[in-house]
């Protein structure tokens, strides 16, 4: 069985723990995973002319995030059909519902203790849209056992040694 799962991301390693949670909850499924970030489009015409979604994603990604994605693909490659990063730039619930329908999203995973920290001046929080959607939402509580995971190396280790619980 194949399932499409959407996971909001702020391009931190912590957000990738939701991938692990989705995989653990769907043992019998091949997952298509969409890591989605909210980013408003540029305001100026000249910026719009040269806007590239691929380039914007490249600028938002960081080495720790990319390395963690590769580790997930290496460890769970047989269960992950695809792992893609995308940007949502809509303004309302209707646009978000259309995005979910167009990508055939079956389920959304998000943290219960959501704390949005924009990684770009045009980033926006997807949770208000996610909480009002008709797609099934699974909230996951992240439990940090040990030191704070401020350093990239510690965050990377937390991806495999951290704990979570469905909420």
mmCIF file of C-alpha atoms in Angstrom:
data_model
loop_
_atom_site.group_PDB
_atom_site.id
_atom_site.type_symbol
_atom_site.label_atom_id
_atom_site.label_comp_id
_atom_site.label_asym_id
_atom_site.label_seq_id
_atom_site.Cartn_x
_atom_site.Cartn_y
_atom_site.Cartn_z
ATOM 1 C CA UNK A 1 0.000 0.000 0.000
ATOM 2 C CA UNK A 2 1.193 3.513 -0.822
ATOM 3 C CA UNK A 3 0.466 6.613 1.224
ATOM 4 C CA UNK A 4 1.344 10.285 0.758
ATOM 5 C CA UNK A 5 2.338 12.093 3.945
ATOM 6 C CA UNK A 6 2.860 15.838 4.314
ATOM 7 C CA UNK A 7 5.203 17.155 6.989
ATOM 8 C CA UNK A 8 5.679 20.881 7.653
ATOM 9 C CA UNK A 9 9.365 21.779 7.820
ATOM 10 C CA UNK A 10 11.444 24.740 8.892
ATOM 11 C CA UNK A 11 14.565 23.087 7.458
ATOM 12 C CA UNK A 12 15.782 21.968 10.876
ATOM 13 C CA UNK A 13 16.797 18.425 11.716
ATOM 14 C CA UNK A 14 14.134 18.373 14.446
ATOM 15 C CA UNK A 15 11.360 18.627 11.841
ATOM 16 C CA UNK A 16 12.691 15.449 10.205
ATOM 17 C CA UNK A 17 11.806 13.482 13.335
ATOM 18 C CA UNK A 18 8.255 13.572 12.012
ATOM 19 C CA UNK A 19 9.435 11.469 9.053
ATOM 20 C CA UNK A 20 10.618 8.813 11.490
ATOM 21 C CA UNK A 21 7.317 9.038 13.345
ATOM 22 C CA UNK A 22 5.317 8.612 10.116
ATOM 23 C CA UNK A 23 7.422 5.601 9.131
ATOM 24 C CA UNK A 24 6.947 3.956 12.529
ATOM 25 C CA UNK A 25 3.184 4.507 12.412
ATOM 26 C CA UNK A 26 2.859 3.101 8.875
ATOM 27 C CA UNK A 27 4.797 -0.167 8.965
ATOM 28 C CA UNK A 28 2.809 -1.716 6.139
ATOM 29 C CA UNK A 29 3.020 1.237 3.708
ATOM 30 C CA UNK A 30 5.396 2.693 1.159
ATOM 31 C CA UNK A 31 5.452 6.418 1.892
ATOM 32 C CA UNK A 32 5.698 9.383 -0.415
ATOM 33 C CA UNK A 33 6.841 12.136 1.921
ATOM 34 C CA UNK A 34 6.437 15.835 1.145
ATOM 35 C CA UNK A 35 8.367 18.217 3.390
ATOM 36 C CA UNK A 36 6.472 21.497 2.999
ATOM 37 C CA UNK A 37 7.525 25.017 3.917
ATOM 38 C CA UNK A 38 5.343 28.137 3.731
ATOM 39 C CA UNK A 39 6.984 30.953 1.785
ATOM 40 C CA UNK A 40 5.258 34.049 0.430
ATOM 41 C CA UNK A 41 6.184 34.973 -3.115
ATOM 42 C CA UNK A 42 8.270 38.128 -3.658
ATOM 43 C CA UNK A 43 6.399 41.439 -3.939
ATOM 44 C CA UNK A 44 8.387 43.123 -6.672
ATOM 45 C CA UNK A 45 7.883 42.344 -10.343
ATOM 46 C CA UNK A 46 11.613 41.989 -10.987
ATOM 47 C CA UNK A 47 11.968 39.457 -8.138
ATOM 48 C CA UNK A 48 8.933 37.561 -9.440
ATOM 49 C CA UNK A 49 10.439 37.363 -12.924
ATOM 50 C CA UNK A 50 13.550 35.667 -11.593
ATOM 51 C CA UNK A 51 11.891 33.617 -8.838
ATOM 52 C CA UNK A 52 12.723 29.918 -8.950
ATOM 53 C CA UNK A 53 11.196 27.476 -6.472
ATOM 54 C CA UNK A 54 14.181 25.164 -6.871
ATOM 55 C CA UNK A 55 16.626 27.994 -6.139
ATOM 56 C CA UNK A 56 14.580 29.186 -3.140
ATOM 57 C CA UNK A 57 14.611 25.671 -1.656
ATOM 58 C CA UNK A 58 18.361 25.390 -2.263
ATOM 59 C CA UNK A 59 18.929 28.629 -0.321
ATOM 60 C CA UNK A 60 16.708 27.510 2.572
ATOM 61 C CA UNK A 61 18.287 24.069 2.960
ATOM 62 C CA UNK A 62 21.370 23.721 5.125
ATOM 63 C CA UNK A 63 24.049 20.997 5.244
ATOM 64 C CA UNK A 64 22.690 19.371 8.436
ATOM 65 C CA UNK A 65 19.184 19.156 6.944
ATOM 66 C CA UNK A 66 20.463 17.691 3.668
ATOM 67 C CA UNK A 67 22.663 15.178 5.502
ATOM 68 C CA UNK A 68 19.747 14.121 7.700
ATOM 69 C CA UNK A 69 17.529 13.591 4.644
ATOM 70 C CA UNK A 70 20.226 11.380 3.138
ATOM 71 C CA UNK A 71 20.526 9.408 6.385
ATOM 72 C CA UNK A 72 16.769 8.836 6.436
ATOM 73 C CA UNK A 73 16.837 7.653 2.825
ATOM 74 C CA UNK A 74 19.744 5.332 3.601
ATOM 75 C CA UNK A 75 18.129 3.844 6.683
ATOM 76 C CA UNK A 76 14.511 3.677 5.469
ATOM 77 C CA UNK A 77 15.024 3.637 1.690
ATOM 78 C CA UNK A 78 12.994 0.471 1.210
ATOM 79 C CA UNK A 79 9.967 2.133 2.848
ATOM 80 C CA UNK A 80 10.320 5.638 1.403
ATOM 81 C CA UNK A 81 9.054 5.806 -2.160
ATOM 82 C CA UNK A 82 10.015 9.482 -2.405
ATOM 83 C CA UNK A 83 11.166 12.292 -0.137
ATOM 84 C CA UNK A 84 10.646 15.733 -1.632
ATOM 85 C CA UNK A 85 10.854 19.303 -0.392
ATOM 86 C CA UNK A 86 8.294 21.807 -1.630
ATOM 87 C CA UNK A 87 7.142 25.364 -1.004
ATOM 88 C CA UNK A 88 3.558 26.482 -0.471
ATOM 89 C CA UNK A 89 2.883 30.106 -1.313
ATOM 90 C CA UNK A 90 -0.909 30.269 -1.143
ATOM 91 C CA UNK A 91 -2.769 32.710 1.053
ATOM 92 C CA UNK A 92 -5.858 30.839 2.203
ATOM 93 C CA UNK A 93 -7.417 27.544 3.203
ATOM 94 C CA UNK A 94 -8.856 26.930 -0.273
ATOM 95 C CA UNK A 95 -5.429 27.165 -1.876
ATOM 96 C CA UNK A 96 -4.023 24.801 0.748
ATOM 97 C CA UNK A 97 -6.851 22.289 0.228
ATOM 98 C CA UNK A 98 -6.148 22.421 -3.529
ATOM 99 C CA UNK A 99 -2.457 21.766 -2.842
ATOM 100 C CA UNK A 100 -3.330 18.747 -0.683
ATOM 101 C CA UNK A 101 -5.775 17.401 -3.265
ATOM 102 C CA UNK A 102 -3.369 17.967 -6.153
ATOM 103 C CA UNK A 103 -0.616 16.069 -4.340
ATOM 104 C CA UNK A 104 -3.029 13.371 -3.100
ATOM 105 C CA UNK A 105 -1.996 13.855 0.536
ATOM 106 C CA UNK A 106 -3.471 11.149 2.786
ATOM 107 C CA UNK A 107 -2.144 12.288 6.141
ATOM 108 C CA UNK A 108 -0.294 15.171 7.794
ATOM 109 C CA UNK A 109 2.174 14.813 10.674
ATOM 110 C CA UNK A 110 2.989 17.788 12.928
ATOM 111 C CA UNK A 111 4.391 18.423 16.402
ATOM 112 C CA UNK A 112 1.954 19.128 19.259
ATOM 113 C CA UNK A 113 4.340 21.666 20.799
ATOM 114 C CA UNK A 114 4.668 23.608 17.575
ATOM 115 C CA UNK A 115 6.930 26.652 17.880
ATOM 116 C CA UNK A 116 7.234 28.425 14.535
ATOM 117 C CA UNK A 117 10.565 30.104 13.870
ATOM 118 C CA UNK A 118 10.812 31.617 10.389
ATOM 119 C CA UNK A 119 13.982 30.735 8.515
ATOM 120 C CA UNK A 120 13.413 33.439 5.882
ATOM 121 C CA UNK A 121 11.881 36.914 5.952
ATOM 122 C CA UNK A 122 8.987 35.661 3.771
ATOM 123 C CA UNK A 123 8.420 32.368 5.647
ATOM 124 C CA UNK A 124 5.008 31.814 7.199
ATOM 125 C CA UNK A 125 3.488 29.305 9.594
ATOM 126 C CA UNK A 126 1.522 26.495 7.923
ATOM 127 C CA UNK A 127 -0.112 25.264 11.153
ATOM 128 C CA UNK A 128 -3.192 27.526 11.008
ATOM 129 C CA UNK A 129 -3.948 26.046 7.570
ATOM 130 C CA UNK A 130 -3.045 22.496 8.598
ATOM 131 C CA UNK A 131 -5.308 22.553 11.655
ATOM 132 C CA UNK A 132 -8.341 23.541 9.550
ATOM 133 C CA UNK A 133 -7.852 21.033 6.748
ATOM 134 C CA UNK A 134 -10.009 18.006 6.017
ATOM 135 C CA UNK A 135 -6.954 15.715 5.718
ATOM 136 C CA UNK A 136 -6.221 13.517 8.750
ATOM 137 C CA UNK A 137 -3.752 15.236 11.101
ATOM 138 C CA UNK A 138 -1.534 13.196 13.422
ATOM 139 C CA UNK A 139 0.099 15.266 16.138
ATOM 140 C CA UNK A 140 3.333 13.965 17.618
ATOM 141 C CA UNK A 141 4.807 15.009 20.947
ATOM 142 C CA UNK A 142 8.578 15.325 20.870
ATOM 143 C CA UNK A 143 10.212 14.321 24.144
ATOM 144 C CA UNK A 144 13.776 15.521 24.508
ATOM 145 C CA UNK A 145 15.768 13.168 26.750
ATOM 146 C CA UNK A 146 19.127 14.682 27.522
ATOM 147 C CA UNK A 147 20.930 17.823 26.521
ATOM 148 C CA UNK A 148 19.481 20.551 24.376
ATOM 149 C CA UNK A 149 19.957 19.873 20.702
ATOM 150 C CA UNK A 150 21.323 23.232 19.621
ATOM 151 C CA UNK A 151 24.289 21.921 17.683
ATOM 152 C CA UNK A 152 23.760 20.348 14.274
ATOM 153 C CA UNK A 153 25.669 17.219 15.284
ATOM 154 C CA UNK A 154 23.472 16.748 18.361
ATOM 155 C CA UNK A 155 20.337 17.337 16.279
ATOM 156 C CA UNK A 156 21.497 14.733 13.809
ATOM 157 C CA UNK A 157 22.032 12.219 16.611
ATOM 158 C CA UNK A 158 18.623 13.116 18.042
ATOM 159 C CA UNK A 159 17.048 12.109 14.749
ATOM 160 C CA UNK A 160 17.889 8.509 15.537
ATOM 161 C CA UNK A 161 18.043 8.510 19.326
ATOM 162 C CA UNK A 162 15.294 10.993 20.286
ATOM 163 C CA UNK A 163 11.900 9.886 21.461
ATOM 164 C CA UNK A 164 8.429 10.827 20.358
ATOM 165 C CA UNK A 165 4.947 9.796 21.293
ATOM 166 C CA UNK A 166 1.656 10.117 19.423
ATOM 167 C CA UNK A 167 -0.577 12.699 20.993
#
